Tab-separated table of C-alpha atoms in Angstrom:
chain	number	residue	atom	x	y	z
A	85	MET	CA	22.263	15.147	35.598
A	86	GLN	CA	23.538	14.163	32.688
A	87	LEU	CA	23.335	10.526	33.337
A	88	THR	CA	19.851	11.111	34.221
A	89	ALA	CA	19.005	13.376	31.239
A	90	ASP	CA	19.915	11.158	28.733
A	91	CYS	CA	18.328	7.883	30.578
A	92	ALA	CA	15.164	9.850	30.394
A	93	LEU	CA	15.237	9.641	26.187
A	94	LEU	CA	16.171	6.387	26.372
A	95	PRO	CA	12.237	4.870	26.374
A	96	SER	CA	11.552	7.554	23.504
A	97	LEU	CA	13.719	6.860	21.991
A	98	THR	CA	13.489	3.094	21.913
A	99	LEU	CA	9.648	3.068	20.737
A	100	GLU	CA	11.293	5.618	17.760
A	101	GLN	CA	13.767	2.917	16.859
A	102	GLU	CA	10.453	-0.128	17.179
A	103	SER	CA	8.391	1.939	15.223
A	104	ILE	CA	11.054	2.852	12.284
A	105	ASN	CA	11.821	-0.722	12.401
A	106	LYS	CA	8.225	-2.320	11.566
A	107	LEU	CA	7.348	0.767	9.199
A	108	MET	CA	11.075	0.040	6.214
A	109	GLY	CA	9.579	-3.793	7.427
A	110	LEU	CA	6.259	-3.068	5.762
A	111	ALA	CA	8.414	-0.837	3.391
A	112	VAL	CA	10.811	-3.182	2.011
A	113	PHE	CA	8.842	-6.522	2.327
A	114	GLY	CA	5.465	-4.838	1.060
A	115	GLU	CA	7.441	-3.884	-2.753
A	116	LYS	CA	8.231	-8.050	-2.775
A	117	VAL	CA	4.556	-8.432	-2.329
A	118	ALA	CA	3.901	-5.963	-5.228
A	119	ALA	CA	6.742	-7.357	-7.371
A	120	LYS	CA	4.983	-10.874	-6.726
A	121	ILE	CA	1.518	-9.615	-7.697
A	122	TYR	CA	2.969	-8.091	-11.443
A	123	LEU	CA	4.630	-11.407	-12.036
A	124	LEU	CA	1.495	-13.306	-11.567
A	125	MET	CA	-0.610	-10.729	-13.331
A	126	ALA	CA	1.859	-11.247	-16.246
A	127	GLU	CA	1.140	-15.101	-15.977
A	128	LEU	CA	-2.069	-15.016	-16.577
A	129	LYS	CA	-1.647	-11.890	-19.782
A	130	GLU	CA	1.156	-12.748	-22.014
A	131	GLU	CA	0.201	-9.636	-24.242
A	132	PHE	CA	1.301	-7.466	-21.228
A	133	ALA	CA	4.213	-9.769	-19.109
A	134	PRO	CA	7.033	-7.675	-21.097
A	135	LEU	CA	5.964	-4.050	-18.991
A	136	LEU	CA	4.259	-6.091	-16.154
A	137	THR	CA	7.560	-8.197	-15.208
A	138	LYS	CA	9.286	-4.471	-15.918
A	139	PHE	CA	7.159	-3.174	-13.206
A	140	ALA	CA	8.092	-6.387	-11.271
A	141	LYS	CA	11.535	-5.926	-11.174
A	142	MET	CA	11.040	-2.032	-10.393
A	143	GLU	CA	9.093	-2.674	-7.241
A	144	ALA	CA	11.898	-5.629	-6.397
A	145	GLN	CA	14.383	-2.217	-6.776
A	146	HIS	CA	12.643	-0.308	-4.037
A	147	GLY	CA	12.893	-2.960	-1.694
A	148	ALA	CA	15.961	-3.073	-1.927
A	149	TRP	CA	16.941	0.891	-1.898
A	150	PHE	CA	15.132	0.890	1.437
A	151	LEU	CA	16.542	-2.055	2.623
A	152	GLU	CA	20.289	-0.366	1.826
A	153	ALA	CA	19.256	2.758	3.058
A	154	SER	CA	17.607	1.268	6.624
A	155	ARG	CA	21.212	-0.757	6.824
A	156	LYS	CA	23.290	3.126	6.733
A	157	ASN	CA	20.452	4.346	9.413
A	158	GLY	CA	21.161	1.465	12.350
A	159	ILE	CA	17.381	0.319	11.355
A	160	GLU	CA	16.733	-3.390	10.972
A	161	PRO	CA	13.444	-3.766	8.627
A	162	ASP	CA	11.174	-6.034	11.264
A	163	LYS	CA	10.461	-9.019	8.581
A	164	VAL	CA	7.971	-10.797	11.398
A	165	PHE	CA	5.930	-7.532	11.788
A	166	ALA	CA	5.529	-7.303	8.179
A	167	ASP	CA	4.657	-11.131	7.327
A	168	ASN	CA	2.256	-10.661	10.197
A	169	GLU	CA	0.290	-7.733	8.504
A	170	LEU	CA	1.120	-9.032	4.688
A	171	GLY	CA	0.137	-12.620	5.240
A	172	TYR	CA	-3.825	-12.335	4.918
A	173	LEU	CA	-3.336	-10.030	1.527
A	174	ILE	CA	-0.666	-12.712	0.099
A	175	SER	CA	-3.507	-15.167	0.895
A	176	GLN	CA	-6.546	-13.133	-1.355
A	177	VAL	CA	-3.776	-12.691	-3.906
A	178	ASP	CA	-2.437	-16.722	-4.239
A	179	GLU	CA	-6.826	-17.170	-4.558
A	180	HIS	CA	-7.275	-14.355	-7.102
A	181	PHE	CA	-4.532	-16.169	-9.227
A	182	ALA	CA	-5.924	-19.912	-8.863
A	183	ASN	CA	-9.142	-18.677	-9.860
A	184	LYS	CA	-7.174	-16.759	-13.351
A	185	ASN	CA	-8.810	-13.484	-12.290
A	186	PHE	CA	-6.321	-11.067	-13.779
A	187	GLU	CA	-8.902	-7.718	-13.188
A	188	ALA	CA	-9.361	-9.038	-9.371
A	189	LEU	CA	-5.448	-8.880	-8.872
A	190	ALA	CA	-4.586	-5.446	-10.687
A	191	ILE	CA	-7.853	-3.944	-8.590
A	192	VAL	CA	-5.924	-5.232	-5.506
A	193	GLN	CA	-2.519	-4.041	-6.698
A	194	GLY	CA	-3.673	-0.350	-8.076
A	195	PHE	CA	-6.496	0.045	-5.707
A	196	ILE	CA	-4.598	-1.180	-2.425
A	197	VAL	CA	-1.371	-1.925	-2.441
A	198	GLU	CA	-0.344	0.765	-4.464
A	199	SER	CA	-2.702	3.450	-2.882
A	200	LEU	CA	-1.146	2.762	0.745
A	201	ALA	CA	2.741	2.434	-0.419
A	202	ILE	CA	1.585	6.485	-1.773
A	203	ALA	CA	0.131	7.448	0.850
A	204	THR	CA	3.068	6.783	3.341
A	205	TYR	CA	5.398	7.697	1.209
A	206	GLU	CA	4.271	10.682	0.581
A	207	SER	CA	3.909	11.606	4.403
A	208	PHE	CA	7.223	10.225	4.767
A	209	LEU	CA	8.994	12.522	2.378
A	210	PRO	CA	8.665	15.492	5.491
A	211	ILE	CA	10.734	13.689	7.561
A	212	ALA	CA	12.960	12.113	5.469
A	213	HIS	CA	15.462	14.400	6.633
A	214	LYS	CA	16.469	12.102	10.092
A	215	TYR	CA	17.085	9.223	8.358
A	216	PRO	CA	20.025	10.253	5.914
A	217	GLY	CA	19.594	9.060	1.927
A	218	THR	CA	15.877	8.308	2.343
A	219	HIS	CA	14.507	11.613	0.720
A	220	GLU	CA	15.496	10.687	-2.835
A	221	VAL	CA	14.587	6.648	-3.259
A	222	PHE	CA	11.351	7.440	-1.338
A	223	LYS	CA	10.726	10.171	-3.554
A	224	GLN	CA	11.873	7.592	-6.832
A	225	ALA	CA	9.952	4.840	-5.774
A	226	LEU	CA	7.026	7.210	-5.520
A	227	ASP	CA	7.201	9.100	-8.757
A	228	GLU	CA	7.450	5.000	-9.838
A	229	GLU	CA	4.432	3.622	-7.927
A	230	ASN	CA	1.985	6.595	-9.571
A	231	TYR	CA	3.663	5.100	-12.394
A	232	HIS	CA	2.184	1.868	-12.219
A	233	VAL	CA	-1.102	3.447	-11.378
A	234	ASP	CA	-1.381	5.036	-14.129
A	235	TRP	CA	-0.708	1.973	-16.369
A	236	ILE	CA	-3.144	0.141	-14.473
A	237	LEU	CA	-5.972	2.656	-14.408
A	238	ARG	CA	-5.636	2.726	-18.067
A	239	TYR	CA	-6.311	-0.678	-18.389
A	240	LEU	CA	-9.213	-0.676	-16.058
A	241	ARG	CA	-10.802	1.657	-18.257
A	242	LEU	CA	-11.061	0.469	-21.204
A	243	ARG	CA	-11.785	-2.647	-20.319
A	244	PHE	CA	-14.793	-1.763	-18.061
A	245	PHE	CA	-15.528	1.475	-20.856
A	246	ASP	CA	-18.972	0.387	-20.945
A	247	SER	CA	-19.576	-2.201	-18.382
A	248	HIS	CA	-19.504	0.088	-14.773
A	249	ASP	CA	-22.112	-2.489	-12.501
A	250	GLU	CA	-19.726	-5.200	-13.627
A	251	PHE	CA	-16.566	-3.171	-12.410
A	252	GLN	CA	-18.329	-1.797	-9.167
A	253	LYS	CA	-19.344	-5.826	-8.193
A	254	LEU	CA	-15.044	-6.960	-9.107
A	255	ALA	CA	-14.021	-3.903	-7.273
A	256	GLU	CA	-16.604	-4.746	-4.167
A	257	TYR	CA	-15.867	-8.505	-4.252
A	258	ALA	CA	-11.496	-7.487	-4.151
A	259	ASN	CA	-11.318	-4.404	-2.146
A	260	ILE	CA	-13.780	-5.234	0.657
A	261	GLN	CA	-10.859	-7.982	1.928
A	262	GLY	CA	-7.829	-6.019	0.665
A	263	ILE	CA	-9.336	-3.280	2.424
A	264	ASP	CA	-9.885	-4.582	5.671
A	265	CYS	CA	-5.725	-6.495	5.194
A	266	ILE	CA	-4.583	-2.949	4.175
A	267	GLY	CA	-6.550	-0.621	5.503
A	268	GLY	CA	-6.630	-2.359	8.873
A	269	THR	CA	-2.500	-2.370	8.882
A	270	MET	CA	-2.669	1.560	8.363
A	271	MET	CA	-4.559	1.494	11.464
A	272	ASN	CA	-2.213	-1.156	13.121
A	273	ILE	CA	0.672	1.120	12.700
A	274	ALA	CA	-0.984	4.898	13.384
A	275	GLU	CA	1.070	4.845	16.631
A	276	TYR	CA	3.989	3.948	15.325
A	277	LEU	CA	3.482	6.512	12.582
A	278	ASP	CA	3.043	8.935	15.286
A	279	LYS	CA	6.396	8.199	17.377
A	280	ILE	CA	8.239	8.762	14.012
A	281	GLY	CA	6.991	12.031	13.281
A	282	MET	CA	4.362	10.888	11.077
A	283	SER	CA	0.515	10.843	11.283
A	284	GLY	CA	-1.661	7.980	11.644
A	285	ALA	CA	-4.997	9.942	10.470
A	286	ASP	CA	-3.391	11.907	7.762
A	287	CYS	CA	-1.691	8.597	6.061
A	288	ALA	CA	-5.307	6.739	6.614
A	289	GLY	CA	-7.084	10.085	5.043
A	290	ALA	CA	-4.558	10.258	2.249
A	291	MET	CA	-5.120	6.762	1.177
A	292	MET	CA	-9.116	7.190	1.339
A	293	ASP	CA	-8.384	10.167	-1.202
A	294	SER	CA	-6.321	8.615	-3.176
A	295	TYR	CA	-8.709	5.399	-3.179
A	296	THR	CA	-11.721	7.582	-3.979
A	297	ARG	CA	-9.452	9.137	-6.916
A	298	LEU	CA	-8.955	6.030	-8.290
A	299	LEU	CA	-12.801	5.265	-8.576
A	300	GLU	CA	-13.070	8.614	-10.211
A	301	ASN	CA	-11.097	8.010	-12.612
A	302	VAL	CA	-12.325	4.273	-13.764
A	303	GLY	CA	-15.548	5.621	-13.829
A	304	PHE	CA	-17.502	6.340	-10.551
A	305	GLU	CA	-19.959	8.711	-10.409
A	306	GLN	CA	-18.093	11.060	-7.626
A	307	LYS	CA	-20.848	10.474	-5.261
A	308	LYS	CA	-20.616	6.786	-5.491
A	309	ALA	CA	-17.629	6.439	-5.300
A	310	THR	CA	-17.065	8.476	-1.933
A	311	LYS	CA	-19.491	6.394	-0.482
A	312	HIS	CA	-18.035	3.210	-1.696
A	313	VAL	CA	-14.821	4.068	0.463
A	314	VAL	CA	-16.848	4.826	3.032
A	315	ASN	CA	-18.638	2.305	3.150
A	316	MET	CA	-15.353	-0.038	3.009
A	317	PHE	CA	-13.169	2.153	5.514
A	318	MET	CA	-15.604	3.103	8.720
A	319	PRO	CA	-15.955	-0.371	9.823
A	320	LEU	CA	-11.905	-0.091	10.245
A	321	PHE	CA	-12.194	3.385	11.697
A	322	HIS	CA	-14.980	1.833	14.557
A	323	LYS	CA	-12.659	-0.708	15.460
A	324	TYR	CA	-9.588	1.211	15.898
A	325	ARG	CA	-11.534	3.873	18.150
A	326	ARG	CA	-12.529	0.938	20.430
A	327	GLY	CA	-8.511	-0.697	19.947
A	328	GLU	CA	-9.449	-3.629	18.455
A	329	LYS	CA	-7.001	-4.995	15.908
A	330	THR	CA	-8.383	-4.864	12.368
A	331	LYS	CA	-7.129	-9.001	11.557
């Protein structure tokens, strides 16, 4: 009877392992993408290069922490899955850099990449006890991501201080593509989040709330910020409900 009971547990344990492998893959390799974006931004604006290079090193350190924590917990970050989900975003980043569009890179980094990281890390902390050693590194990474976002918001507020219409057009240009990628990833990983005890719906909601607050902090009116976010996210929810992949 004990053998039967143990065997009955194997499918759910396998699903949980697969899920945490995929999620840690996104965390480890997503941090490498974040580091790359800051380095590209540093190339475009020499006056900010020391600070942005520092941010890039912090992001790389997050990835190293997550990789070490994964090894200690028998987790194998799924690079193939992460590359598939992040490839579309990387192509956009390369395009913005080729166009020397620093502001577009700042928006993608602060509003898309950091928003996904913050929403996911915040949701992970309550279940981090299941994976010894992960709570401390995810909490520190979360604090540092908020620090990065604070700088990006300060920059954008000054850059578009009296040009809200210009900022809105740029945000729509940069974010519709970015949301289709990262927001789509959030939809695609919802089932994996659920398997390890997180809530895909809560993570998506947290990302939308965070995104809305960021727009408000740059200068959007509350109603306009909410409408902007809903217009970008709703097509993804419709696809998800129909069971379609977003990319």
